[in-house]
CSV table of C-alpha atoms in Angstrom, one decimal:
chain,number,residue,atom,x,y,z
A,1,UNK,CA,0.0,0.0,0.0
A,2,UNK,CA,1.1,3.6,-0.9
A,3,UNK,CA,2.3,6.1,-0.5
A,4,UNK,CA,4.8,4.6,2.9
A,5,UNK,CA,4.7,8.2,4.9
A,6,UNK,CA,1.8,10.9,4.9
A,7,UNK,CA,2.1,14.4,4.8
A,8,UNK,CA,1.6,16.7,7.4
A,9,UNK,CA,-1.3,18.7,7.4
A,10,UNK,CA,-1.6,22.4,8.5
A,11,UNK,CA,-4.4,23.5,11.0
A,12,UNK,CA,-7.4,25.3,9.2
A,13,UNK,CA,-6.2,23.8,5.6
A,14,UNK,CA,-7.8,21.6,3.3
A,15,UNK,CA,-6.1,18.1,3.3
A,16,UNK,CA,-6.1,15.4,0.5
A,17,UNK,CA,-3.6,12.6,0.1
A,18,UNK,CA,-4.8,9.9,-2.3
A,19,UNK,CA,-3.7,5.6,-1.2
A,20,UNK,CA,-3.1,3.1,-3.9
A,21,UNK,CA,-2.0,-0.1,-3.7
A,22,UNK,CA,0.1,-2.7,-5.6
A,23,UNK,CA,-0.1,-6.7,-6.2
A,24,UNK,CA,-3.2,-8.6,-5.6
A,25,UNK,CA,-6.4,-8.3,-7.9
A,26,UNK,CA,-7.4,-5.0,-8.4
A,27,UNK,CA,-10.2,-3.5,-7.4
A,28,UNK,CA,-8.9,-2.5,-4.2
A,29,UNK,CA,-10.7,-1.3,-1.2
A,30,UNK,CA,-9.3,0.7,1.8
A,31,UNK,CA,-10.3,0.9,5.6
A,32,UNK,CA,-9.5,2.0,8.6
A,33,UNK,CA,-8.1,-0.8,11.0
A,34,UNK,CA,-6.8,0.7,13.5
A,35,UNK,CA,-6.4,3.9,14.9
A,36,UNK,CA,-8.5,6.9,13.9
A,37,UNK,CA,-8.1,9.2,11.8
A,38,UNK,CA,-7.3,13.2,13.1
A,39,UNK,CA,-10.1,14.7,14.2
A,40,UNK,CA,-12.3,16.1,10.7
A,41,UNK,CA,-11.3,13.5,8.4
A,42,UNK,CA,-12.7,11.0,6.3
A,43,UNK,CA,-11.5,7.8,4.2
A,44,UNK,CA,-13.8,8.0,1.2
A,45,UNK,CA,-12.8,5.5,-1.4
A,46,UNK,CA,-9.0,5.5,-1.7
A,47,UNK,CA,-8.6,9.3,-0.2
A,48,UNK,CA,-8.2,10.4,2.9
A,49,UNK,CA,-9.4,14.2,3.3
A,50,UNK,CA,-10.6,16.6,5.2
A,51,UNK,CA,-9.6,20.5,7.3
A,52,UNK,CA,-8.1,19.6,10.6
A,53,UNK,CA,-9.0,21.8,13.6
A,54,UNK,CA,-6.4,21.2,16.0
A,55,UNK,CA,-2.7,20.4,16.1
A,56,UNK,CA,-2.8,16.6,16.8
A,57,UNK,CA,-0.7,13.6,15.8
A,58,UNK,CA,-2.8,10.8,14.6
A,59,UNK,CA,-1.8,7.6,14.5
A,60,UNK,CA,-3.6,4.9,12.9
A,61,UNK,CA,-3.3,1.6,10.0
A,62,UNK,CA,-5.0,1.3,6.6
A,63,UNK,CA,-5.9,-2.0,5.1
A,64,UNK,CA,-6.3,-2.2,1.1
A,65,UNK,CA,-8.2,-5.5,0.6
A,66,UNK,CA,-8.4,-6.9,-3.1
A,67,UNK,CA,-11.1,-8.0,-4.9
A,68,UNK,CA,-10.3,-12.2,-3.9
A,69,UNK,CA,-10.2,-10.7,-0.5
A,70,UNK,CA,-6.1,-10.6,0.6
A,71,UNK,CA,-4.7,-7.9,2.1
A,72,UNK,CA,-2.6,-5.4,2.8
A,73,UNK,CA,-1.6,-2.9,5.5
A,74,UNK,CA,0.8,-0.3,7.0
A,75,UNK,CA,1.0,2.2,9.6
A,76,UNK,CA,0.5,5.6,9.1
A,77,UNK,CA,0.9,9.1,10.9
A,78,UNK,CA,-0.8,12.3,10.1
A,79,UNK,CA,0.3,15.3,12.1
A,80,UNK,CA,-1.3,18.6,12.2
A,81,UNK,CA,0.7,21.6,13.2
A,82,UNK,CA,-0.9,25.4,13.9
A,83,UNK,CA,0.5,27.6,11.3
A,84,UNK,CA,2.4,30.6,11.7
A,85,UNK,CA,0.7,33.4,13.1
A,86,UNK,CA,1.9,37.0,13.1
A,87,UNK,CA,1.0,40.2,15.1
A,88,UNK,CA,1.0,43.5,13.4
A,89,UNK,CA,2.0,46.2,13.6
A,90,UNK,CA,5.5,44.8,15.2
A,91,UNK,CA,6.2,47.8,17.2
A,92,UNK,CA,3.6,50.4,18.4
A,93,UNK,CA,3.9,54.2,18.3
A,94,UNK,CA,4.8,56.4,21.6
A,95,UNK,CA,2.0,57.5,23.3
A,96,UNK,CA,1.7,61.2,24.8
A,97,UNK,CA,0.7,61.5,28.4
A,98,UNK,CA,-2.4,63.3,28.5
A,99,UNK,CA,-3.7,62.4,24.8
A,100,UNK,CA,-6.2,59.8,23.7
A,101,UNK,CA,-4.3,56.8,22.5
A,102,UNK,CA,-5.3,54.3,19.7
A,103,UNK,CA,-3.9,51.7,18.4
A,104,UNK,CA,-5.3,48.7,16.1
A,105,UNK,CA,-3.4,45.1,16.6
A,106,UNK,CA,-4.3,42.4,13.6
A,107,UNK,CA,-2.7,39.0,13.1
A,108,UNK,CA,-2.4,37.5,9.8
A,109,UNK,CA,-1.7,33.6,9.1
A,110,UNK,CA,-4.0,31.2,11.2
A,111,UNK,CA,-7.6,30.9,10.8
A,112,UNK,CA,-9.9,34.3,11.3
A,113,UNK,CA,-11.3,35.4,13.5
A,114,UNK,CA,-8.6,36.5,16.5
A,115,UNK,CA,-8.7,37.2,19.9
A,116,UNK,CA,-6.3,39.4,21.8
A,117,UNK,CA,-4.8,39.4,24.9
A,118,UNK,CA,-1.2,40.5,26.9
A,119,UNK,CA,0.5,37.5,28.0
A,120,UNK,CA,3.5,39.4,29.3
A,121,UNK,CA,4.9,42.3,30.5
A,122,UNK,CA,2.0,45.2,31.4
A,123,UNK,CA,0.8,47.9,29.4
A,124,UNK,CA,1.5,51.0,30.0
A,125,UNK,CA,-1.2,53.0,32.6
A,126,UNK,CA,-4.1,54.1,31.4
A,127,UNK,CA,-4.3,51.9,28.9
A,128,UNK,CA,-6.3,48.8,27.9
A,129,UNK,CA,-6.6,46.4,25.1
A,130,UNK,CA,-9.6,44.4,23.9
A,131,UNK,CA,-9.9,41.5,23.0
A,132,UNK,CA,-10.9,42.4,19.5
A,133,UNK,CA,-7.4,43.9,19.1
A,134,UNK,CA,-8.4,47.9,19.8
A,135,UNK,CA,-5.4,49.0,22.0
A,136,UNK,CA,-6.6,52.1,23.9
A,137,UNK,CA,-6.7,54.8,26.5
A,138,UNK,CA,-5.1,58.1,27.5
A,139,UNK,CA,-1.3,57.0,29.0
A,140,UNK,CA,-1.2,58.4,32.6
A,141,UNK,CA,2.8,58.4,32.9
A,142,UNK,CA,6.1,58.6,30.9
A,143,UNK,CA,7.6,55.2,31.7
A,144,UNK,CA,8.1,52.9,29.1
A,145,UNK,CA,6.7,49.7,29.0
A,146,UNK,CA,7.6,46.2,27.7
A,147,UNK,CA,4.8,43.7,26.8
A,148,UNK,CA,3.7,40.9,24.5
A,149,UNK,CA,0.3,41.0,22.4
A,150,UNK,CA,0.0,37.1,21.5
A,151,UNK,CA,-3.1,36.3,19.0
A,152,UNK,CA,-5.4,33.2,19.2
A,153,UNK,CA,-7.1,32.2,16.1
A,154,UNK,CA,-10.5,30.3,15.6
A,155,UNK,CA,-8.6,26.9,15.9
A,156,UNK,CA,-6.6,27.8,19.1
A,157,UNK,CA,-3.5,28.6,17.2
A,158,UNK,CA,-1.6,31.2,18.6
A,159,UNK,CA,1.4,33.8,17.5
A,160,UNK,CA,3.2,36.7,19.2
C-alpha cells in the first residue's frame, strides 16, 4: 500500500492525500483498521481528506483488501501543526501622556477570526486592550513599558 509516509497537514487547511496499492487483484478497497483518523477527516474511497481543527498527531493503519479478498496494511501518521501566526503592527507608536491613544493590533496567518490578549509584561497605565485587538486609552505616565500581544485564532493557534 502507498504512499509509505503521509504528509503533514496544517491546521485550518484543506487536506487530501490519495492511497493506492500494488499486487493482488485489483479493485482494491481501503479501511481504517486501527487507529483513527485526526479529528475532521474522512477515508472515502482511496482518499483520505478533510480541514483539521487542532494540532494533533494521529496515529492509525489502513488496510487495502483486493477483490479475492487478501490484504494489505501499513501504519501511518498524520500530524497537524498550527501555522504561523503574526501580530502586526511589530512595534507600536509612543503614546503622549495626556492624549487619547489608539492603536489597532491584527494577526495574519492562522484561521480568522482572533482574539487578543497581553501575555507578558503590562501595558503602560491608562491603557487597555480588547480582545478584538483595539489598543486604547489616555497613558497616565512617561515610563516605558515592555509587553507581548499574543493572537489566538479560531482553531486555538496562537502567535506573538
Amino acid at each position: 500500500m502507498n504512499p509509505a509516509s503521509l504528509p503533514d497537514a496544517a491546521v485550518g487547511v484543506a487536506y487530501n492525500q490519495t492511497l493506492s496499492a500494488t499486487g493482488g487483484t485489483a479493485a482494491y478497497t481501503f479501511a481504517v483498521t486501527s487507529g483513527a483518523l485526526p479529528a475532521g477527516f474522512t477515508l472515502t474511497g482511496d482518499t483520505i481528506s478533510g480541514t483539521p481543527t487542532t494540532a494533533a498527531t494521529a496515529n492509525f493503519t489502513i488496510t487495502a483488501t483486493d477483490s479475492l479478498g487478501c490484504t494489505g496494511s501499513r501504519a501511518l501518521t498524520i500530524t497537524s501543526a498550527c501555522p504561523a501566526i503574526t501580530v502586526s503592527p511589530t512595534s507600536l507608536p509612543n503614546g503622549i501622556v495626556g492624549t487619547a491613544y489608539n492603536q489597532t493590533i491584527t494577526a495574519g496567518g492562522g484561521t480568522a477570526a482572533y482574539t487578543f490578549a497581553v501575555t507578558s509584561g503590562t501595558l503602560p497605565a491608562g491603557l487597555s486592550l480588547a480582545s478584538g485587538g483595539e489598543l486604547t486609552g489616555t497613558p497616565t505616565s512617561t515610563t516605558s513599558q515592555t509587553f507581548t500581544i499574543t493572537a489566538t485564532d479560531a482553531n486555538s493557534c496562537t502567535g506573538a
